[in-house]
PDB file of C-alpha atoms in Angstrom:
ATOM      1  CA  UNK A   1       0.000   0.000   0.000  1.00 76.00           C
ATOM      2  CA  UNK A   2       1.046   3.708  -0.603  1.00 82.00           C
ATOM      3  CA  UNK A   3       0.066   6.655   0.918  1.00 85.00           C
ATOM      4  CA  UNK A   4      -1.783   9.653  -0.854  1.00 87.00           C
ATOM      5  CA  UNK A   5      -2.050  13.249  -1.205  1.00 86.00           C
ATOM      6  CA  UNK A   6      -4.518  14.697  -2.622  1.00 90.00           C
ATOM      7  CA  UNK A   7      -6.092  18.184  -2.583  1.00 91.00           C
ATOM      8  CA  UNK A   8      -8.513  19.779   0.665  1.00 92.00           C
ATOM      9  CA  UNK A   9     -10.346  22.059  -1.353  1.00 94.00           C
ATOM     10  CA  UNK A  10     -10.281  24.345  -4.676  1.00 93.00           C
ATOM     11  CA  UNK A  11      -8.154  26.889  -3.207  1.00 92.00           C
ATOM     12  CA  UNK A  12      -4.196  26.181  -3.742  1.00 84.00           C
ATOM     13  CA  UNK A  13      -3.336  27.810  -0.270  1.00 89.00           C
ATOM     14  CA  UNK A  14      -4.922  25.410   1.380  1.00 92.00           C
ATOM     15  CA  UNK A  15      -2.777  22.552   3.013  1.00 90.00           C
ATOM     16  CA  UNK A  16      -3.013  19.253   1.154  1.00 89.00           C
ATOM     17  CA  UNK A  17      -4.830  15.981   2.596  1.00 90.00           C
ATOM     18  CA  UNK A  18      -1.798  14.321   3.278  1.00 86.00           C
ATOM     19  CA  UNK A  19      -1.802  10.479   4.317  1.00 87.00           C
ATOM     20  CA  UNK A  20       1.211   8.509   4.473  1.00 85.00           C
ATOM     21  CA  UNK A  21      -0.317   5.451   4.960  1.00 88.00           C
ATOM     22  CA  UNK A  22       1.574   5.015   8.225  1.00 88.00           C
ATOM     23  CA  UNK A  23       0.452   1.453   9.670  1.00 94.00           C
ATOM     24  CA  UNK A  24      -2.386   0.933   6.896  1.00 92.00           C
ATOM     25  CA  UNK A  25      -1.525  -3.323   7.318  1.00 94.00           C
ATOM     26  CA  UNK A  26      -1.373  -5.886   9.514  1.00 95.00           C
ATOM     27  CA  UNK A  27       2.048  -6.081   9.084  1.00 96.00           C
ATOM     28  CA  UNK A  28       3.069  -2.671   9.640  1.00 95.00           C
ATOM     29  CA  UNK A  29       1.308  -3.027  13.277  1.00 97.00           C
ATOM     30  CA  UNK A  30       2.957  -6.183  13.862  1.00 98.00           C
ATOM     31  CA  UNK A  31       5.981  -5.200  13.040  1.00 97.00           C
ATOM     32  CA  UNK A  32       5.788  -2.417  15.346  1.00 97.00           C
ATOM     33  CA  UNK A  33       4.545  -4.010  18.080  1.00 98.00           C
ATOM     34  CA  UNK A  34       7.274  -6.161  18.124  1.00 98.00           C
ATOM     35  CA  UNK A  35       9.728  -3.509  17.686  1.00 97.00           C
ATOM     36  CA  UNK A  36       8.298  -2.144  20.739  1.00 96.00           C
ATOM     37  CA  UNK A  37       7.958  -4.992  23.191  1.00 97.00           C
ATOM     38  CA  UNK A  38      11.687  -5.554  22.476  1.00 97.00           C
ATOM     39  CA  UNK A  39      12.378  -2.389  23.587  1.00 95.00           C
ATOM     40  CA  UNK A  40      10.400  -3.124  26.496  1.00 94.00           C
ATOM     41  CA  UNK A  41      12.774  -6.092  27.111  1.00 95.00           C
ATOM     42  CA  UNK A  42      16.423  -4.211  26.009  1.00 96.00           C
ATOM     43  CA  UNK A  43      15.274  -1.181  28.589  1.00 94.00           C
ATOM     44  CA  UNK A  44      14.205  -4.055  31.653  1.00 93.00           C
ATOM     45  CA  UNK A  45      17.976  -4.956  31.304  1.00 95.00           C
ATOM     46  CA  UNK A  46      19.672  -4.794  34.573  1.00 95.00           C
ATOM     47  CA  UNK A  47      21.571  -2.218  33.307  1.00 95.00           C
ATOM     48  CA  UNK A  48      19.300   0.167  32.819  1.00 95.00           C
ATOM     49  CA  UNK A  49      17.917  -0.330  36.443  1.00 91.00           C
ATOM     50  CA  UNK A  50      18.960   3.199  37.938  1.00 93.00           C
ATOM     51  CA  UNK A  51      18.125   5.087  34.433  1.00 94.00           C
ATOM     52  CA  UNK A  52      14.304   3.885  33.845  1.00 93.00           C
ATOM     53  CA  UNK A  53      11.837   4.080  36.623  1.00 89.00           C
ATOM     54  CA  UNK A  54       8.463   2.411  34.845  1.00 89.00           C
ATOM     55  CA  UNK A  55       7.161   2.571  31.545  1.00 89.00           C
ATOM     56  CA  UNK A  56       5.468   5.848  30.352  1.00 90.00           C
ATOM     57  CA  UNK A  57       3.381   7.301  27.705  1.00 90.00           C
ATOM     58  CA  UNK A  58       0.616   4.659  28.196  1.00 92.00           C
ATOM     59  CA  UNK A  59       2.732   1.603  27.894  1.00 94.00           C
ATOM     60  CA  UNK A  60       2.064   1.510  31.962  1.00 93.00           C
ATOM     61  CA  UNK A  61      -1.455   0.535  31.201  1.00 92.00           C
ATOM     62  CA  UNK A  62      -1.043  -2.153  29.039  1.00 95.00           C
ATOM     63  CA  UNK A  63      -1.581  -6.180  29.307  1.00 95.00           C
ATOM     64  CA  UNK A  64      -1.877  -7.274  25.766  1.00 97.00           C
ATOM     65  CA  UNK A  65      -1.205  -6.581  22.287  1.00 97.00           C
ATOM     66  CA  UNK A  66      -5.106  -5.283  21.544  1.00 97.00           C
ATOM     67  CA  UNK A  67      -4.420  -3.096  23.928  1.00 97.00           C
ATOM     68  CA  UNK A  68      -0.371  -2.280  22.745  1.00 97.00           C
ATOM     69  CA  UNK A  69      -2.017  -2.364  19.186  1.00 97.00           C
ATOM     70  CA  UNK A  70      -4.435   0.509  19.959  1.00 97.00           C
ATOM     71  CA  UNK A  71      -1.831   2.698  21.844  1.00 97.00           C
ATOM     72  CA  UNK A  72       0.774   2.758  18.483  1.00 96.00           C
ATOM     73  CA  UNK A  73      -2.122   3.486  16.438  1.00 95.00           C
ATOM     74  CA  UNK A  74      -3.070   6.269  18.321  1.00 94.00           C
ATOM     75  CA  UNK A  75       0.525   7.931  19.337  1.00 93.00           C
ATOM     76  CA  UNK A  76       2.314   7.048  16.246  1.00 89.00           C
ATOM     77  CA  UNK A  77       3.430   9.995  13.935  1.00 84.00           C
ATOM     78  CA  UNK A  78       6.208  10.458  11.331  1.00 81.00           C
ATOM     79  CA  UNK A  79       8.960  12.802  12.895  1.00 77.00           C
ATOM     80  CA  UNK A  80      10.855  13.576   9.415  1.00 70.00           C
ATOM     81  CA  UNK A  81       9.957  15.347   6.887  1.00 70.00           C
ATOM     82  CA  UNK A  82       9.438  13.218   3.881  1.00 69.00           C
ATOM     83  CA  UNK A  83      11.700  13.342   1.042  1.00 75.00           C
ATOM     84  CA  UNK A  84      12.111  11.345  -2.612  1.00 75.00           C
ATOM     85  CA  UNK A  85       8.519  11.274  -3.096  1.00 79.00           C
ATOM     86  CA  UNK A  86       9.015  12.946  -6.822  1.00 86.00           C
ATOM     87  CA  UNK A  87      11.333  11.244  -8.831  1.00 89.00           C
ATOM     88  CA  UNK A  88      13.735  13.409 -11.469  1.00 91.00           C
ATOM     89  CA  UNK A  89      15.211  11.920 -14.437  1.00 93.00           C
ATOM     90  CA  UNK A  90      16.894  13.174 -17.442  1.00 93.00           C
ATOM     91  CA  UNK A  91      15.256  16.507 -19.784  1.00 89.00           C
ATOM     92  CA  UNK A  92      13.388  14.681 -22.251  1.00 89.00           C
ATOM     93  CA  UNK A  93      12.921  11.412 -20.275  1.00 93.00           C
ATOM     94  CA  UNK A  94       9.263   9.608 -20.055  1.00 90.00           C
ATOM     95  CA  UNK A  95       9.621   8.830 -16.596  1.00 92.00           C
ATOM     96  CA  UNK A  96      10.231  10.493 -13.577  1.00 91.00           C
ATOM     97  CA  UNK A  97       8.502  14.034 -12.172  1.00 92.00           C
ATOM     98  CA  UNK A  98      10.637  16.656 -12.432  1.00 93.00           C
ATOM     99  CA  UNK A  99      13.545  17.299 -14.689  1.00 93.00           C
ATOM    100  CA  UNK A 100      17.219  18.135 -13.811  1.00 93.00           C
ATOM    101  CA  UNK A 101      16.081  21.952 -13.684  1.00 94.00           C
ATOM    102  CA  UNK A 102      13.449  20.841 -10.817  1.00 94.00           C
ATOM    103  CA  UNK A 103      10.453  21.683 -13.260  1.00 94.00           C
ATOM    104  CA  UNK A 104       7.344  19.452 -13.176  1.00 94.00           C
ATOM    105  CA  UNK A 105       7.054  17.454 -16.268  1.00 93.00           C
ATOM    106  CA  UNK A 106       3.420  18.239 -18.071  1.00 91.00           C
ATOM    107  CA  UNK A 107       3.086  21.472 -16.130  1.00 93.00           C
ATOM    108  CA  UNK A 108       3.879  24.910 -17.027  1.00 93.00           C
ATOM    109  CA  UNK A 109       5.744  27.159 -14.665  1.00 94.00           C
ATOM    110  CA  UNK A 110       5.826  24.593 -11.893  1.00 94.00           C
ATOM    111  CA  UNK A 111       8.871  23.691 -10.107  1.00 93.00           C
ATOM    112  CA  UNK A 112       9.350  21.190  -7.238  1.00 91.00           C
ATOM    113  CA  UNK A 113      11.278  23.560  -4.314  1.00 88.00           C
ATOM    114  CA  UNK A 114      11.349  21.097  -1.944  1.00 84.00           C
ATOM    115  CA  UNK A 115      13.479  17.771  -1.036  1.00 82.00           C
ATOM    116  CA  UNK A 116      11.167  15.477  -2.778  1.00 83.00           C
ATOM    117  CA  UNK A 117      13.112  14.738  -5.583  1.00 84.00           C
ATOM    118  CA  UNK A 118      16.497  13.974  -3.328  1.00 78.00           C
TER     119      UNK A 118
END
């Protein structure tokens, strides 16, 4: 699955609908979920005894994975700023977005300005 953006309204000032399709499949969630009950186990190492006092930010209050499953879905986010989501390829090419000049292929006086097409 891939995420979409797609336009809010008419007016091109207004911010895009913009979903990354962030844990859209069963996998994605059980992937996560197991990335985060092993981190459960690496920070209940001995080692880490005097640096983390109990679990926080609602892993306290959990007792199974419904339960871990609902809390990732609901405090998951993306902290980066997306980038290569427009490819560029060559002037002249049939593939790709934007050209080596950054301007959209099919559009007129539309250039990509931001790190999309790294």
């Amino acid at each position: 699955m891939v995420g979409t953006i797609s336009l809010k309204t008419a007016n091109p000032f207004d911010q895009p609908l913009i979903d990354p399709c962030h844990l859209c499949t069963e996998f994605d969630i059980f992937a996560m979920r197991e990335c985060v009950k092993k981190s459960i186990r690496f920070l209940a190492a001995p080692s880490f005894k005097d640096y983390v006092i109990s679990p926080a930010g609602g892993l306290e209050n959990v007792t199974n994975d419904q339960e871990l499953d609902k809390l990732i879905l609901k405090s998951t986010e993306s902290g980066l700023h997306g980038v290569g989501t427009a490819s560029m390829s060559a002037k002249g090419a049939k593939h790709g977005v934007a050209d080596p000049d950054l301007r959209v292929k099919g559009a007129s006086g539309l250039r990509i300005v931001d790190a999309s097409v790294m």
